[in-house]
mmCIF file of C-alpha atoms in Angstrom:
data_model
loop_
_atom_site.group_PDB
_atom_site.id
_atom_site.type_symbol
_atom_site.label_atom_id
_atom_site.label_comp_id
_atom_site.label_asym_id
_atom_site.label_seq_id
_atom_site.Cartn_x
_atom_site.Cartn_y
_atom_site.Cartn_z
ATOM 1 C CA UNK A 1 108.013 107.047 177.900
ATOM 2 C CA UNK A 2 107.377 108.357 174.224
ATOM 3 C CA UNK A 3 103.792 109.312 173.268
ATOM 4 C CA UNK A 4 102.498 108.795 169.827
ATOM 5 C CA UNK A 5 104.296 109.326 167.185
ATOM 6 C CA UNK A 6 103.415 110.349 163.241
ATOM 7 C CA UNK A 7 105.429 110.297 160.408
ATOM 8 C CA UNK A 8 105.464 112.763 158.093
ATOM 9 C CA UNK A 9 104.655 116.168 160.260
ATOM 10 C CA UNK A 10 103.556 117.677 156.750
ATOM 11 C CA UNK A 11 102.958 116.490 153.379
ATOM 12 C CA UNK A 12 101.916 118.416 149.956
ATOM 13 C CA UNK A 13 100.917 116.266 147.026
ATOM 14 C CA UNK A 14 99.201 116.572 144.302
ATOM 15 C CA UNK A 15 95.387 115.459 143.175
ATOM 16 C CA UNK A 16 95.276 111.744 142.426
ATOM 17 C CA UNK A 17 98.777 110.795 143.740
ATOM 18 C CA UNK A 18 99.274 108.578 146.771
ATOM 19 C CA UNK A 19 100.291 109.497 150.390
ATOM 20 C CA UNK A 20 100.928 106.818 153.265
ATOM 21 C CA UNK A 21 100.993 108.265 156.795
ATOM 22 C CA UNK A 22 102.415 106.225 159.708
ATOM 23 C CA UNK A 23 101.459 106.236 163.024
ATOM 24 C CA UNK A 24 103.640 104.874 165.945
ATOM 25 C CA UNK A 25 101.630 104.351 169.032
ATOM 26 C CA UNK A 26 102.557 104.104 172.921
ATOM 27 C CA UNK A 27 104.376 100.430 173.605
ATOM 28 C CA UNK A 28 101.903 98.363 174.683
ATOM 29 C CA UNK A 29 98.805 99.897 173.844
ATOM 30 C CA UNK A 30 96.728 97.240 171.906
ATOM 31 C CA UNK A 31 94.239 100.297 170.550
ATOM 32 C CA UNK A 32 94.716 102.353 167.723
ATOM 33 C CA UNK A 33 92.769 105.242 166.589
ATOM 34 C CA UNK A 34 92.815 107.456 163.287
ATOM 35 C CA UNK A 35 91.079 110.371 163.422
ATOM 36 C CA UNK A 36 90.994 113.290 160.924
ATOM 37 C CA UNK A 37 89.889 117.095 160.867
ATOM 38 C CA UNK A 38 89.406 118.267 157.188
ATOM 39 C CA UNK A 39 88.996 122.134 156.591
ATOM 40 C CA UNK A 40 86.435 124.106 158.932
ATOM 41 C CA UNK A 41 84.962 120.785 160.354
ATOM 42 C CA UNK A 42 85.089 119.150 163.319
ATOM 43 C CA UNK A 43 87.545 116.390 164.600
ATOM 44 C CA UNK A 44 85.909 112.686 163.326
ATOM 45 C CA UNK A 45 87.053 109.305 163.841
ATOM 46 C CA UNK A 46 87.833 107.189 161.010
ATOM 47 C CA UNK A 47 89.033 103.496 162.589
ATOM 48 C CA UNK A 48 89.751 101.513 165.411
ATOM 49 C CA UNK A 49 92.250 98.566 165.828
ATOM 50 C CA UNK A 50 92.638 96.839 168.147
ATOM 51 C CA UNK A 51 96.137 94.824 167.908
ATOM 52 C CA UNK A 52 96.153 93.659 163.899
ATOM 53 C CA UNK A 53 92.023 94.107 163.948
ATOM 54 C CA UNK A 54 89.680 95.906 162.733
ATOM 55 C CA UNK A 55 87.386 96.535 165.397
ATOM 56 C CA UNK A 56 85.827 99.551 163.941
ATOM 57 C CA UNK A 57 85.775 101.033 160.354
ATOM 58 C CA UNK A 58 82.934 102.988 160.475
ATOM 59 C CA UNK A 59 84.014 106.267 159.984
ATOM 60 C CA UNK A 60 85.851 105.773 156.853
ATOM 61 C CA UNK A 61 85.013 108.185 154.250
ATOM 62 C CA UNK A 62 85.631 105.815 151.174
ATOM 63 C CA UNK A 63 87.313 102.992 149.832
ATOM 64 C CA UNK A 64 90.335 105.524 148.733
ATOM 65 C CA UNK A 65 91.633 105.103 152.073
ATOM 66 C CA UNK A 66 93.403 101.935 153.154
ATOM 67 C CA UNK A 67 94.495 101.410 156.724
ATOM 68 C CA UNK A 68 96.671 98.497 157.700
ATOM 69 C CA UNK A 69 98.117 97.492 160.925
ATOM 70 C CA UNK A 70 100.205 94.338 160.613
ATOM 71 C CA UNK A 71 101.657 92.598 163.570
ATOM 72 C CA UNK A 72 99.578 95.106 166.068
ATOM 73 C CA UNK A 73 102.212 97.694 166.113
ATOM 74 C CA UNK A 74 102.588 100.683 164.094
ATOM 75 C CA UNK A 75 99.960 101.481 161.704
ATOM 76 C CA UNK A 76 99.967 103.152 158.098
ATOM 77 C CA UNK A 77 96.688 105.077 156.606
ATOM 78 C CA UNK A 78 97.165 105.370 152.272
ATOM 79 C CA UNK A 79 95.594 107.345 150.525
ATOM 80 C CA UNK A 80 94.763 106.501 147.045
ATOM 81 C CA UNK A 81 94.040 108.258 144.693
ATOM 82 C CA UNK A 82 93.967 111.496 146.730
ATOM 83 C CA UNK A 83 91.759 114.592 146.241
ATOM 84 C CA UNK A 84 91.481 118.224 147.285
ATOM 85 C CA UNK A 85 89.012 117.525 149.689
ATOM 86 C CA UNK A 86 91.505 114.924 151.969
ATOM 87 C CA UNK A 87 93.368 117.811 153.083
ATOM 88 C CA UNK A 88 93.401 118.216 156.335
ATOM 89 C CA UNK A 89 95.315 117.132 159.770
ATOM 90 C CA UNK A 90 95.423 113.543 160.437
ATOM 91 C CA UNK A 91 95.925 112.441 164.183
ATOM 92 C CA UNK A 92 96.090 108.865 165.392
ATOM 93 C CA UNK A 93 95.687 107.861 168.921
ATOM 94 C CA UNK A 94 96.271 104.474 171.334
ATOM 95 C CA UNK A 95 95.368 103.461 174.315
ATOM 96 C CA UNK A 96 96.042 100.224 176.722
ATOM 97 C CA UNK A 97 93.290 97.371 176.701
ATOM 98 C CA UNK A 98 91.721 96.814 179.584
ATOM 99 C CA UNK A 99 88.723 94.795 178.928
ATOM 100 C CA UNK A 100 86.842 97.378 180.661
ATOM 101 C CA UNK A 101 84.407 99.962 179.731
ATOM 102 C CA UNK A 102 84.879 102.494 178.482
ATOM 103 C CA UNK A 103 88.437 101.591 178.045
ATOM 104 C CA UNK A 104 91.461 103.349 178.677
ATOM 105 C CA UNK A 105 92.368 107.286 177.817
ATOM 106 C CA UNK A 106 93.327 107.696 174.465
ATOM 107 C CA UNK A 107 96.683 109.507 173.653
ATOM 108 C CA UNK A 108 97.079 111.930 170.764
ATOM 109 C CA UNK A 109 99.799 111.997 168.497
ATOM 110 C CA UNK A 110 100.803 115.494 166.561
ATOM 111 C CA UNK A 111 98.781 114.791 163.304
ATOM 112 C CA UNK A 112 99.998 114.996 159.870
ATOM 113 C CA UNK A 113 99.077 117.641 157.841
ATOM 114 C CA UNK A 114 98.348 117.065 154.490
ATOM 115 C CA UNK A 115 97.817 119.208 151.833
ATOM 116 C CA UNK A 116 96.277 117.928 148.454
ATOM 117 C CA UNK A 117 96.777 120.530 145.029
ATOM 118 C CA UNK B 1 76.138 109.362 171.671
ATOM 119 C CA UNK B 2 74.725 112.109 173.619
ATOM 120 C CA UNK B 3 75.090 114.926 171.828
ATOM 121 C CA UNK B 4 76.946 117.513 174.118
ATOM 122 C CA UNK B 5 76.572 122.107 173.672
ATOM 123 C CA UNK B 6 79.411 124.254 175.181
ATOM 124 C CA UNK B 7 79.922 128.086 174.360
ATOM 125 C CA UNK B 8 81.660 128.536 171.489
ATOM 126 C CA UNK B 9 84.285 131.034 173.290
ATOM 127 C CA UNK B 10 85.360 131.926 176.491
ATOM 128 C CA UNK B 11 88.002 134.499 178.502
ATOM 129 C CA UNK B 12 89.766 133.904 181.952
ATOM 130 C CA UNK B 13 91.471 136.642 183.551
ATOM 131 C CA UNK B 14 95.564 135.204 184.169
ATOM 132 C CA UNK B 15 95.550 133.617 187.599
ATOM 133 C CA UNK B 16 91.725 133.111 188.061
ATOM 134 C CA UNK B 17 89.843 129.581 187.897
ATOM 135 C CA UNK B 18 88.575 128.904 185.000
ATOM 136 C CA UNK B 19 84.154 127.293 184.457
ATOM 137 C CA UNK B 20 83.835 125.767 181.332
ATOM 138 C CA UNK B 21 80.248 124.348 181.174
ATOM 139 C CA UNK B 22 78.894 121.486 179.324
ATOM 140 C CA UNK B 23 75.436 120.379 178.818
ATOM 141 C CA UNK B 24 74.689 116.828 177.811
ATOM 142 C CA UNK B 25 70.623 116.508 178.777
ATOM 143 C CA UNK B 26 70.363 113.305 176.334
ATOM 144 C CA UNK B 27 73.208 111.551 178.194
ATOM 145 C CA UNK B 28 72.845 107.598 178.863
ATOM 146 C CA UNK B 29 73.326 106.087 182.263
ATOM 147 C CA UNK B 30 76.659 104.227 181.290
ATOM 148 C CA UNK B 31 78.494 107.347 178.854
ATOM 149 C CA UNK B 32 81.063 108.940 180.276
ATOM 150 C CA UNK B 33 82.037 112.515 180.146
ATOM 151 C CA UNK B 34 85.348 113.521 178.654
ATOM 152 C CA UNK B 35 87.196 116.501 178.033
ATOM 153 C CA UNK B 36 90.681 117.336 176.036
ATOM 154 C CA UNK B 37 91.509 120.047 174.738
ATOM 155 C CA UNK B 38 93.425 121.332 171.755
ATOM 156 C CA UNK B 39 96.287 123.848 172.187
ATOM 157 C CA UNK B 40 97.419 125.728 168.544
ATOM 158 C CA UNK B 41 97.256 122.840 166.286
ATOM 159 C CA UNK B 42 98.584 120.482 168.536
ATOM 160 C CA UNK B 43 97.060 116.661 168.891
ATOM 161 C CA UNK B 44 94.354 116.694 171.168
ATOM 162 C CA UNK B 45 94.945 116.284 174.871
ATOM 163 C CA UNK B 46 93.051 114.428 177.398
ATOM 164 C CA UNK B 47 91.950 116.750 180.649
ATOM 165 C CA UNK B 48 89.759 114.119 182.547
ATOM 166 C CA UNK B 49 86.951 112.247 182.906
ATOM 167 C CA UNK B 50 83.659 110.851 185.165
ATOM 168 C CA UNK B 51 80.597 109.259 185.235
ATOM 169 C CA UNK B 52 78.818 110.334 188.196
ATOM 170 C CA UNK B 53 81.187 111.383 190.626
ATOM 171 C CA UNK B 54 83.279 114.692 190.783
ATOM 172 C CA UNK B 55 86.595 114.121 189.576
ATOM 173 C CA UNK B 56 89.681 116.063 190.021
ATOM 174 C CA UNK B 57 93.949 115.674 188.959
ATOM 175 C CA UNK B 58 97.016 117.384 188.393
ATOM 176 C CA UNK B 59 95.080 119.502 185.103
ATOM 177 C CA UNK B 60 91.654 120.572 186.486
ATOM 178 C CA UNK B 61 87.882 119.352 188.338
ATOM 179 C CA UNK B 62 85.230 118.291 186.575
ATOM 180 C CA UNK B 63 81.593 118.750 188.392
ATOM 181 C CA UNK B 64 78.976 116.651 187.144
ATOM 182 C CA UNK B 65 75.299 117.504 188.090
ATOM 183 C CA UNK B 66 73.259 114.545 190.143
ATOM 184 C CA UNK B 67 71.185 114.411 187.299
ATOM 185 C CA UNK B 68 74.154 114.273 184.632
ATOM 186 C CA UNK B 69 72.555 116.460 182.370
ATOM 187 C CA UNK B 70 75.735 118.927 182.535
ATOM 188 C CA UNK B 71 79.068 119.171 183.884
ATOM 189 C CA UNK B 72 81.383 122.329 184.666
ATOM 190 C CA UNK B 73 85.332 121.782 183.927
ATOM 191 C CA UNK B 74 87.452 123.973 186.423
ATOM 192 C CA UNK B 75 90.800 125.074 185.459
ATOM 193 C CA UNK B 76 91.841 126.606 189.207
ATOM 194 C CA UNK B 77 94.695 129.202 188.319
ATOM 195 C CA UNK B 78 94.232 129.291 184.481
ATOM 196 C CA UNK B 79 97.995 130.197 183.209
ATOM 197 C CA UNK B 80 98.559 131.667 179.422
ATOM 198 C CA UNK B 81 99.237 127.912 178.411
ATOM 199 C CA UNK B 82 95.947 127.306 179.009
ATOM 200 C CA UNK B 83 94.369 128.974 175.654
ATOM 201 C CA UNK B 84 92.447 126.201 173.626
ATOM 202 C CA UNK B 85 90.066 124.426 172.696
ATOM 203 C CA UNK B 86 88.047 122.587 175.036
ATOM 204 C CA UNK B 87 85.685 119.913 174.161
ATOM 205 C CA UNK B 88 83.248 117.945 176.554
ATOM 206 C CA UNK B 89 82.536 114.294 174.777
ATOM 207 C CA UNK B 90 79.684 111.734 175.832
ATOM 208 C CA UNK B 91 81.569 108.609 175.302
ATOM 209 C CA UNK B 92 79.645 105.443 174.630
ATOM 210 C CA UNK B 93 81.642 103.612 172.494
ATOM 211 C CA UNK B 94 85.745 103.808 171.933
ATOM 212 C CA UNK B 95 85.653 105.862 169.298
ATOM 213 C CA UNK B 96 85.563 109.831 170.535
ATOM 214 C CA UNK B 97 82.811 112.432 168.838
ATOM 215 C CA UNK B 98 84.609 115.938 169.344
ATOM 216 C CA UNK B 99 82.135 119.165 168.705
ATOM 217 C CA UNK B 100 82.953 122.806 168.345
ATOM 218 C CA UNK B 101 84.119 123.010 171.535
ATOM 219 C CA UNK B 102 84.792 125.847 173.540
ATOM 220 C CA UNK B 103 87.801 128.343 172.593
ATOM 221 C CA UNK B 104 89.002 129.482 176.272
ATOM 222 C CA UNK B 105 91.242 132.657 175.828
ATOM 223 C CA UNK B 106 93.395 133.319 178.869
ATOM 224 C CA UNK B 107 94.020 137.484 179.106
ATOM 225 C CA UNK B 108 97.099 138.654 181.352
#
């Protein structure tokens, strides 16, 4: 079975230009996770969907960052415009739905690093 | 969420079982404990879990205290693959809170 999966492995841009990262999760797992780790800090989550839904937003930094998830599959996190202090590894995570508490394990993907100049 | 302390770095001798402590004193009756850990700059990956109950798999035990106010993660034979960074997370809602975690260094 293939884990998560995230598309690019590495990206460089430049300050105020506009980066979409994809994440593929496990088939089948209704729950999607982004997560991010910007210089020296710790890991923090960013969103949860749950198939096409939002089901948690909270730890969005700003309203530069856009993430979609349309028809409960893969799921793409923009950036727009980006700045020096995005950079960082981004990792995105799934997990089944259970309906239970507190849910099933999530499942890393690699991240995507991503480098703003 | 409970806020959770670990040691910011540890070493395990090649071969010998590995105590990684956690303490979580502000921990609610219904979080969970979980710990993953994060080898090089790899995704992070999930260890195991409990609420009350001593848990163990494949990967390693975790021993919670009766009152839940810490828990010890046991690696048995640690192995060189085992370097990383461990993190114990109170989970209340979906959404995991990782810390500094604790850098385990495995020496041959």
């Amino acid at each position: 079975e293939a884990g998560v999966t995230q598309f690019p492995s590495h990206s460089v841009i430049e300050k105020g230009q506009t980066v979409t990262l994809r994440c593929d999760p496990i088939s089948g797992h209704d729950n999607l996770y982004w997560y991010r780790r910007v210089m020296g800090k710790e890991i923090k989550f960013l969103l949860h969907f749950v198939k096409e839904s939002k089901q948690d937003e909270s730890g969005m930094p700003n309203n530069r960052f856009l993430a979609e998830r349309t028809g409960g599959t893969y799921s793409t996190l923009k950036v727009q415009p980006a700045e020096l202090e995005d950079s960082g590894v981004y990792f995105c995570a799934s997990s089944q739905s259970t309906g239970l508490f507190p849910g099933e394990t999530q499942y890393f993907g690699p991240g995507t690093r991503l480098l703003v100049l | 969420d409970a806020k959770t302390t670990q040691p910011t770095s540890m070493d395990c001798a090649e071969g010998r079982a590995a105590n990684l402590p956690c303490n979580h004193s502000t921990i609610s009756g219904n979080e969970y404990v979980y710990w993953y850990r994060q080898i090089h700059s790899q995704g992070p990956q999930y260890i195991i879990h409990g609420l009350k109950n001593n848990e163990t798999n494949e990967m390693a035990s975790l021993i919670i205290t009766e009152d839940r106010k810490s828990s010890t993660l046991i690696l048995p034979h640690a192995t060189l693959r085992d370097t990383a960074v461990y993190y114990c997370i109170a989970l209340l809602a979906n959404n995991l809170f990782f810390g500094t975690g604790t850098r385990l260094t495995v020496i041959p």
